[in-house]
CSV table of C-alpha atoms and ligand atoms in Angstrom, one decimal:
chain,number,residue,atom,x,y,z
Q,1,UNK,CA,0.0,0.0,0.0
Q,2,UNK,CA,1.0,3.6,-0.5
Q,3,UNK,CA,2.3,5.4,2.6
Q,4,UNK,CA,4.2,8.5,3.7
Q,5,UNK,CA,7.4,7.5,5.4
Q,6,UNK,CA,9.4,9.6,7.8
Q,7,UNK,CA,12.8,7.7,7.8
Q,8,UNK,CA,14.5,10.2,10.1
Q,9,UNK,CA,13.8,13.4,12.1
Q,10,UNK,CA,14.2,16.5,10.0
Q,11,UNK,CA,12.6,19.1,7.6
Q,12,UNK,CA,9.6,18.3,5.4
Q,13,UNK,CA,12.0,17.1,2.7
Q,14,UNK,CA,12.8,13.9,4.7
Q,15,UNK,CA,9.3,12.6,3.9
Q,16,UNK,CA,9.0,9.9,1.1
Q,17,UNK,CA,6.1,8.1,-0.4
Q,18,UNK,CA,6.7,4.4,-0.5
Q,19,UNK,CA,4.9,1.1,-1.0
Q,20,UNK,CA,4.8,-0.9,2.3
Q,21,UNK,CA,2.8,-4.0,3.3
Q,22,UNK,CA,-0.8,-3.5,4.2
Q,23,UNK,CA,-1.5,-4.1,7.9
Q,24,UNK,CA,-3.6,-7.2,8.8
Q,25,UNK,CA,-6.3,-6.8,11.5
Q,26,UNK,CA,-5.9,-8.9,14.6
Q,27,UNK,CA,-8.9,-10.5,16.4
Q,28,UNK,CA,-10.3,-7.2,17.8
Q,29,UNK,CA,-9.0,-4.8,15.2
Q,30,UNK,CA,-10.6,-2.9,12.3
Q,31,UNK,CA,-8.8,-2.3,9.0
Q,32,UNK,CA,-9.8,1.1,7.6
Q,33,UNK,CA,-9.2,2.2,4.0
Q,34,UNK,CA,-8.2,5.8,4.6
Q,35,UNK,CA,-9.9,8.4,2.5
Q,36,UNK,CA,-8.6,11.6,4.3
Q,37,UNK,CA,-6.4,12.6,7.1
Q,38,UNK,CA,-4.9,15.9,8.3
Q,39,UNK,CA,-1.4,17.2,8.5
Q,40,UNK,CA,-1.4,18.7,12.0
Q,41,UNK,CA,1.0,20.3,14.4
Q,42,UNK,CA,1.5,16.9,16.1
Q,43,UNK,CA,2.8,15.4,12.9
Q,44,UNK,CA,5.3,18.2,12.1
Q,45,UNK,CA,6.4,18.2,15.7
Q,46,UNK,CA,7.2,14.5,15.5
Q,47,UNK,CA,8.8,14.8,12.0
Q,48,UNK,CA,11.1,17.6,13.2
Q,49,UNK,CA,11.4,16.5,16.8
Q,50,UNK,CA,10.3,20.0,17.6
Q,51,UNK,CA,10.1,20.1,21.4
Q,52,UNK,CA,12.1,21.8,24.0
Q,53,UNK,CA,14.1,20.7,27.1
Q,54,UNK,CA,13.0,17.6,29.0
Q,55,UNK,CA,10.3,16.9,26.4
Q,56,UNK,CA,13.0,16.2,23.8
Q,57,UNK,CA,14.2,13.2,25.9
Q,58,UNK,CA,10.6,12.1,26.7
Q,59,UNK,CA,9.7,12.3,22.9
Q,60,UNK,CA,12.8,10.3,21.9
Q,61,UNK,CA,11.9,7.6,24.5
Q,62,UNK,CA,8.3,7.5,23.3
Q,63,UNK,CA,8.9,7.9,19.5
Q,64,UNK,CA,12.4,6.5,18.9
Q,65,UNK,CA,15.9,7.8,19.7
Q,66,UNK,CA,17.5,8.6,16.3
Q,67,UNK,CA,14.4,8.2,14.0
Q,68,UNK,CA,10.7,7.6,14.5
Q,69,UNK,CA,10.2,4.0,15.5
Q,70,UNK,CA,6.8,4.2,13.7
Q,71,UNK,CA,7.8,5.7,10.3
Q,72,UNK,CA,4.3,6.3,9.1
Q,73,UNK,CA,3.0,9.5,10.6
Q,74,UNK,CA,-0.5,10.7,10.8
Q,75,UNK,CA,-2.8,10.7,13.8
Q,76,UNK,CA,-6.3,11.1,12.3
Q,77,UNK,CA,-8.3,9.3,9.7
Q,78,UNK,CA,-11.6,9.1,8.0
Q,79,UNK,CA,-12.5,6.2,5.7
Q,80,UNK,CA,-14.3,3.0,5.1
Q,81,UNK,CA,-14.0,-0.3,7.0
Q,82,UNK,CA,-12.3,-2.7,4.7
Q,83,UNK,CA,-11.9,-5.7,7.0
Q,84,UNK,CA,-12.7,-6.7,10.6
Q,85,UNK,CA,-11.0,-9.1,13.0
Q,86,UNK,CA,-12.9,-12.3,14.0
Q,87,UNK,CA,-14.1,-10.9,17.3
Q,88,UNK,CA,-15.1,-7.4,16.2
Q,89,UNK,CA,-18.7,-6.6,17.1
Q,90,UNK,CA,-19.0,-2.8,16.8
Q,91,UNK,CA,-18.0,-2.3,13.1
Q,92,UNK,CA,-18.8,-3.9,9.9
Q,93,UNK,CA,-17.3,-3.9,6.4
Q,94,UNK,CA,-18.3,-0.9,4.3
Q,95,UNK,CA,-19.1,1.3,7.4
Q,96,UNK,CA,-17.9,4.9,7.1
Q,97,UNK,CA,-15.8,5.8,10.1
Q,98,UNK,CA,-13.3,8.3,11.5
Q,99,UNK,CA,-11.0,8.5,14.4
Q,100,UNK,CA,-7.6,9.0,15.8
Q,101,UNK,CA,-4.6,6.8,16.5
Q,102,UNK,CA,-2.6,9.3,18.7
Q,103,UNK,CA,1.0,8.2,19.3
Q,104,UNK,CA,0.3,5.0,17.4
Q,105,UNK,CA,0.1,7.2,14.2
Q,106,UNK,CA,0.0,5.4,10.9
Q,107,UNK,CA,-2.8,7.3,9.2
Q,108,UNK,CA,-0.8,8.8,6.3
Q,109,UNK,CA,-1.2,5.5,4.5
Q,110,UNK,CA,-3.8,3.8,2.3
Q,111,UNK,CA,-4.9,1.6,5.2
Q,112,UNK,CA,-4.7,1.8,9.0
Q,113,UNK,CA,-5.5,-0.8,11.7
Q,114,UNK,CA,-6.7,-0.1,15.2
Q,115,UNK,CA,-8.6,-2.0,18.0
Q,116,UNK,CA,-12.3,-1.5,17.8
Q,117,UNK,CA,-12.5,-0.2,21.4
Q,118,UNK,CA,-10.0,2.7,20.7
Q,119,UNK,CA,-10.9,6.1,19.2
Q,120,UNK,CA,-12.9,5.0,16.2
Q,121,UNK,CA,-16.5,6.0,15.6
Q,122,UNK,CA,-19.1,6.2,12.9
Q,123,UNK,CA,-18.5,9.2,10.6
Q,124,UNK,CA,-21.2,11.9,11.1
Q,125,UNK,CA,-23.6,11.2,8.2
Q,126,UNK,CA,-23.6,14.7,6.9
Q,127,UNK,CA,-19.8,15.1,7.1
Q,128,UNK,CA,-17.6,14.7,4.0
Q,129,UNK,CA,-14.5,12.5,4.6
Q,130,UNK,CA,-12.5,15.7,4.6
Q,131,UNK,CA,-14.7,17.3,7.3
Q,132,UNK,CA,-14.6,14.2,9.4
Q,133,UNK,CA,-10.8,14.1,9.2
Q,134,UNK,CA,-10.7,17.7,10.4
Q,135,UNK,CA,-13.0,17.0,13.4
Q,136,UNK,CA,-10.8,15.2,15.9
Q,137,UNK,CA,-7.4,16.9,16.3
Q,138,UNK,CA,-8.5,20.3,17.5
Q,139,UNK,CA,-11.9,19.0,18.7
Q,140,UNK,CA,-10.7,16.5,21.2
Q,141,UNK,CA,-8.0,18.8,22.5
Q,142,UNK,CA,-10.5,21.6,23.0
Q,143,UNK,CA,-12.9,19.2,24.8
Q,144,UNK,CA,-10.1,17.8,27.0
Q,145,UNK,CA,-9.0,21.2,28.3
Q,146,UNK,CA,-12.4,22.9,28.5
Q,147,UNK,CA,-13.8,20.0,30.5
Q,148,UNK,CA,-10.7,20.0,32.7
Q,149,UNK,CA,-11.7,23.6,33.5
Q,150,UNK,CA,-15.2,22.2,34.4
Q,151,UNK,CA,-16.9,24.4,31.8
Q,152,UNK,CA,-20.0,22.2,32.0
Q,153,UNK,CA,-20.3,23.1,35.7
Q,154,UNK,CA,-20.0,26.9,35.4
Q,155,UNK,CA,-23.0,29.1,35.1
Q,156,UNK,CA,-22.5,31.5,32.1
Q,157,UNK,CA,-18.8,30.8,31.8
Q,158,UNK,CA,-16.4,33.5,30.7
Q,159,UNK,CA,-13.7,32.0,28.6
Q,160,UNK,CA,-10.7,33.5,26.9
Q,161,UNK,CA,-9.2,31.5,24.0
Q,162,UNK,CA,-5.7,32.7,23.2
Q,163,UNK,CA,-4.7,31.8,19.6
Q,164,UNK,CA,-8.2,31.3,18.3
Q,165,UNK,CA,-7.4,30.6,14.7
Q,166,UNK,CA,-5.4,27.3,14.8
Q,167,UNK,CA,-6.9,23.8,14.8
Q,168,UNK,CA,-7.3,23.8,18.6
Q,169,UNK,CA,-8.3,27.5,18.8
Q,170,UNK,CA,-11.1,27.3,16.1
Q,171,UNK,CA,-12.5,24.2,17.8
Q,172,UNK,CA,-12.2,25.7,21.3
Q,173,UNK,CA,-14.1,28.8,20.4
Q,174,UNK,CA,-17.0,26.8,18.9
Q,175,UNK,CA,-17.1,24.2,21.7
Q,176,UNK,CA,-17.0,26.9,24.5
Q,177,UNK,CA,-19.9,28.6,22.7
Q,178,UNK,CA,-21.8,25.2,22.8
Q,179,UNK,CA,-21.3,25.2,26.6
Q,180,UNK,CA,-22.9,28.6,26.8
Q,181,UNK,CA,-19.7,30.6,27.3
Q,182,UNK,CA,-19.1,34.2,26.6
Q,183,UNK,CA,-16.0,33.8,24.5
Q,184,UNK,CA,-13.2,36.3,24.1
Q,185,UNK,CA,-10.9,35.3,21.3
Q,186,UNK,CA,-7.3,36.5,20.9
Q,187,UNK,CA,-6.1,36.3,17.3
Q,188,UNK,CA,-4.2,38.4,14.7
Q,189,UNK,CA,-5.9,41.0,12.5
Q,190,UNK,CA,-5.5,38.3,9.7
Q,191,UNK,CA,-7.7,35.9,11.7
Q,192,UNK,CA,-10.4,38.4,12.8
Q,193,UNK,CA,-13.0,37.6,10.1
Q,194,UNK,CA,-12.7,33.9,10.7
Q,195,UNK,CA,-13.1,34.2,14.5
Q,196,UNK,CA,-16.2,36.4,14.0
Q,197,UNK,CA,-17.7,33.7,11.8
Q,198,UNK,CA,-17.0,31.1,14.6
Q,199,UNK,CA,-19.2,33.1,16.9
Q,200,UNK,CA,-16.7,34.7,19.3
Q,201,UNK,CA,-18.3,37.4,21.4
Q,202,UNK,CA,-15.3,39.6,21.8
Q,203,UNK,CA,-12.1,39.7,19.7
Q,204,UNK,CA,-8.7,41.1,20.6
Q,205,UNK,CA,-6.2,41.4,17.8
Q,206,UNK,CA,-2.9,40.6,19.3
Q,207,UNK,CA,-1.0,42.7,16.7
Q,208,UNK,CA,-3.0,45.8,17.6
Q,209,UNK,CA,-4.0,45.5,21.2
Q,210,UNK,CA,-2.6,44.1,24.4
Q,211,UNK,CA,-5.1,41.4,25.7
Q,212,UNK,CA,-3.6,41.6,29.2
Q,213,UNK,CA,-5.0,45.1,29.5
Q,214,UNK,CA,-8.6,43.7,29.2
Q,215,UNK,CA,-10.9,44.8,32.1
Q,216,UNK,CA,-12.7,41.5,32.0
Q,217,UNK,CA,-12.0,38.4,34.2
Q,218,UNK,CA,-12.3,34.8,33.1
Q,219,UNK,CA,-13.3,31.5,34.5
Q,220,UNK,CA,-11.1,29.7,32.0
Q,221,UNK,CA,-8.2,30.9,29.9
Q,222,UNK,CA,-7.0,28.4,27.3
Q,223,UNK,CA,-3.7,29.1,25.5
Q,224,UNK,CA,-4.6,27.2,22.4
Q,225,UNK,CA,-1.3,27.9,20.6
Q,226,UNK,CA,1.3,27.8,23.3
Q,227,UNK,CA,2.3,31.5,23.0
Q,228,UNK,CA,1.4,32.9,26.3
Q,229,UNK,CA,1.8,31.8,29.9
Q,230,UNK,CA,0.0,31.4,33.2
Q,231,UNK,CA,2.1,34.3,34.6
Q,232,UNK,CA,1.0,36.7,31.9
Q,233,UNK,CA,-2.7,35.5,32.2
Q,234,UNK,CA,-3.0,35.3,36.0
Q,235,UNK,CA,-4.3,38.9,36.4
Q,236,UNK,CA,-7.1,38.1,34.0
Q,237,UNK,CA,-8.4,35.1,36.0
Q,238,UNK,CA,-11.4,35.3,38.3
Q,239,UNK,CA,-10.8,33.9,41.8
Q,240,UNK,CA,-10.7,30.1,41.3
Q,241,UNK,CA,-10.4,30.6,37.5
Q,242,UNK,CA,-8.2,28.2,35.6
Q,243,UNK,CA,-5.4,28.6,33.1
Q,244,UNK,CA,-4.5,25.8,30.6
Q,245,UNK,CA,-1.9,25.6,27.9
Q,246,UNK,CA,-1.5,23.2,25.0
Q,247,UNK,CA,2.3,23.7,25.3
Q,248,UNK,CA,3.7,21.4,28.0
Q,249,UNK,CA,3.4,18.0,29.5
Q,250,UNK,CA,-0.5,18.0,29.7
Q,251,UNK,CA,-1.6,16.1,26.6
Q,252,UNK,CA,-5.1,15.5,25.5
Q,253,UNK,CA,-6.0,11.8,25.2
Q,254,UNK,CA,-8.0,10.1,22.5
Q,255,UNK,CA,-11.4,8.7,23.3
Q,256,UNK,CA,-14.2,7.1,21.5
Q,257,UNK,CA,-16.5,9.2,23.7
Q,258,UNK,CA,-14.9,12.4,22.4
Q,259,UNK,CA,-15.6,11.3,18.8
Q,260,UNK,CA,-19.2,10.5,19.6
Q,261,UNK,CA,-19.6,13.9,21.2
Q,262,UNK,CA,-17.9,15.6,18.2
Q,263,UNK,CA,-20.2,13.8,15.8
Q,264,UNK,CA,-23.2,15.1,17.8
Q,265,UNK,CA,-21.8,18.6,17.8
Q,266,UNK,CA,-21.3,18.4,14.0
Q,267,UNK,CA,-24.7,17.0,13.3
Q,268,UNK,CA,-26.3,19.7,15.5
Q,269,UNK,CA,-24.2,22.4,13.7
Q,270,UNK,CA,-22.5,23.4,16.9
Q,271,UNK,CA,-19.0,22.6,15.6
Q,272,UNK,CA,-17.9,22.9,12.0
Q,273,UNK,CA,-14.2,22.1,11.6
Q,274,UNK,CA,-12.3,24.9,9.7
Q,275,UNK,CA,-10.5,23.6,6.7
Q,276,UNK,CA,-7.8,25.9,5.5
Q,277,UNK,CA,-6.2,23.9,2.7
Q,278,UNK,CA,-6.6,20.4,1.1
Q,279,UNK,CA,-3.5,18.6,-0.1
Q,280,UNK,CA,-3.1,15.4,-2.1
Q,281,UNK,CA,-0.8,12.8,-0.7
Q,282,UNK,CA,1.8,13.7,-3.3
Q,283,UNK,CA,1.9,17.2,-1.8
Q,284,UNK,CA,2.9,15.9,1.6
Q,285,UNK,CA,6.1,17.9,1.9
Q,286,UNK,CA,4.2,21.1,0.9
Q,287,UNK,CA,1.5,20.4,3.5
Q,288,UNK,CA,4.2,19.9,6.2
Q,289,UNK,CA,5.9,23.2,5.1
Q,290,UNK,CA,2.6,25.0,5.5
Q,291,UNK,CA,1.9,23.6,8.9
Q,292,UNK,CA,5.5,24.4,9.9
Q,293,UNK,CA,4.8,28.0,9.1
Q,294,UNK,CA,2.6,28.3,12.2
Q,295,UNK,CA,0.1,30.4,10.2
Q,296,UNK,CA,-2.5,27.7,9.4
Q,297,UNK,CA,-6.1,28.6,10.0
Q,298,UNK,CA,-7.9,25.6,11.3
Q,299,UNK,CA,-6.9,22.4,9.6
Q,300,UNK,CA,-4.8,21.2,6.6
Q,301,UNK,CA,-6.6,18.1,5.2
Q,302,UNK,CA,-4.6,15.4,3.4
Q,303,UNK,CA,-6.5,13.4,0.7
Q,304,UNK,CA,-5.2,9.8,0.8
Q,305,UNK,CA,-7.5,8.0,-1.6
Y,1,NAP,N1,-1.3,19.4,24.7
Y,1,NAP,C1,-2.0,18.8,23.8
Y,1,NAP,O1,-2.7,17.8,24.0
Y,1,NAP,C2,-2.0,19.3,22.4
Y,1,NAP,C3,-2.9,18.8,21.4
Y,1,NAP,C4,-3.0,19.3,20.2
Y,1,NAP,C5,-2.1,20.4,19.9
Y,1,NAP,N2,-1.2,20.8,20.8
Y,1,NAP,C6,-0.3,21.9,20.5
Y,1,NAP,O2,-1.1,23.0,20.4
Y,1,NAP,C7,-0.5,24.0,19.6
Y,1,NAP,C8,-1.5,24.5,18.6
Y,1,NAP,O3,-1.9,23.5,17.7
Y,1,NAP,P1,-2.7,23.8,16.5
Y,1,NAP,O4,-2.7,22.6,15.6
Y,1,NAP,O5,-4.0,24.4,16.8
Y,1,NAP,O6,-1.8,25.0,15.8
Y,1,NAP,P2,-2.0,25.7,14.4
Y,1,NAP,O7,-3.2,25.3,13.8
Y,1,NAP,O8,-0.7,25.5,13.7
Y,1,NAP,O9,-2.0,27.2,14.9
Y,1,NAP,C9,-1.6,28.2,14.2
Y,1,NAP,C10,-2.5,29.5,14.4
Y,1,NAP,O10,-2.0,30.2,15.5
Y,1,NAP,C11,-2.0,31.6,15.2
Y,1,NAP,N3,-0.9,32.2,15.9
Y,1,NAP,C12,0.4,32.2,15.6
Y,1,NAP,N4,1.1,32.9,16.5
Y,1,NAP,C13,0.2,33.4,17.4
Y,1,NAP,C14,0.4,34.2,18.5
Y,1,NAP,N5,1.5,34.7,18.9
Y,1,NAP,N6,-0.8,34.5,19.2
Y,1,NAP,C15,-2.0,34.1,18.8
Y,1,NAP,N7,-2.2,33.3,17.7
Y,1,NAP,C16,-1.1,33.0,17.0
Y,1,NAP,C17,-1.8,31.6,13.7
Y,1,NAP,O11,-2.5,32.7,13.1
Y,1,NAP,P3,-1.7,34.1,12.9
Y,1,NAP,O12,-0.4,33.8,12.4
Y,1,NAP,O13,-2.6,34.9,12.0
Y,1,NAP,O14,-1.8,34.7,14.3
Y,1,NAP,C18,-2.5,30.3,13.2
Y,1,NAP,O15,-3.8,30.5,12.8
Y,1,NAP,C19,0.7,23.3,18.9
Y,1,NAP,O16,1.9,23.7,19.6
Y,1,NAP,C20,0.4,21.8,19.2
Y,1,NAP,O17,1.6,21.0,19.2
Y,1,NAP,C21,-1.1,20.3,22.0
């Protein structure tokens, strides 16, 4: 099968497209023919081993010391069930699904295998394969951090999303709105139009205004792009308010329940994943270069089939 291979850590140019053996599903596994994936910040971070300090050592232990132990990158997929293991009960051949493999990766390939009890769910009926692929990366991260802040338990939550135009930020604005929050979004003047469309109540353009001078106080501040800090944001927190950042050792997990929730949000038009660009698998290096730029708006989708 066709797959994108990352034979060593390095710039986008290290990536190659090769033919490798198709995985065979074990007893409880599902084999998915991948239609679409995304190239996300997780992928480029692994490819370039772009982490700082202690995380560099942790990443080498988890991913491989001198090169990725799992050379096929890609953490999200949408596609069609091609084969099921003998004991699989939740999925059947031909079913349209989507999901995420996390650190197991392997989605930038024609087929991916994963256990049926992991993060795989029925694709929302109205979602295209591209839209379904764009749902999980930012979506599950936003759910993880907003729920950690107990957004569901706060009456009329006041939420600030710092870096509202990335994959995580665009999801966080919409999902916080779903929870009834008043959302203040911090983005550049380039991103203002997008963030308005997402439904943010207040917008601060970081290239024109200093968000730390806001008179408001927040229950939750989520740094969705890793460019601010708790120290900077502390004066903006209400007593008992919580600060979270995507940059650090706190990592969102992958859960079937998150996917089912994301499907529900999509079907009810509460969350529409933002798609910035769509690349073919042959444009994988270009896609990585774009994500590396740090200017992506929402998601970069990769068409596999
Ligand atoms: N902890 C976890 O579980 C977890 C999970 C997922 C992702 N992450 C991490 O979260 C970070 C964001 O991921 P992502 O995929 O959402 O990123 P992304 O899509 O690449 O975000 C880029 C966006 O951030 C904006 N931006 C750039 N500099 C900014 C600044 N100084 N202030 C505010 N906005 C800025 C850019 O727009 P402008 O250039 O127009 O401002 C662009 O739209 C990454 O570092 C990723 O590794 C962590």
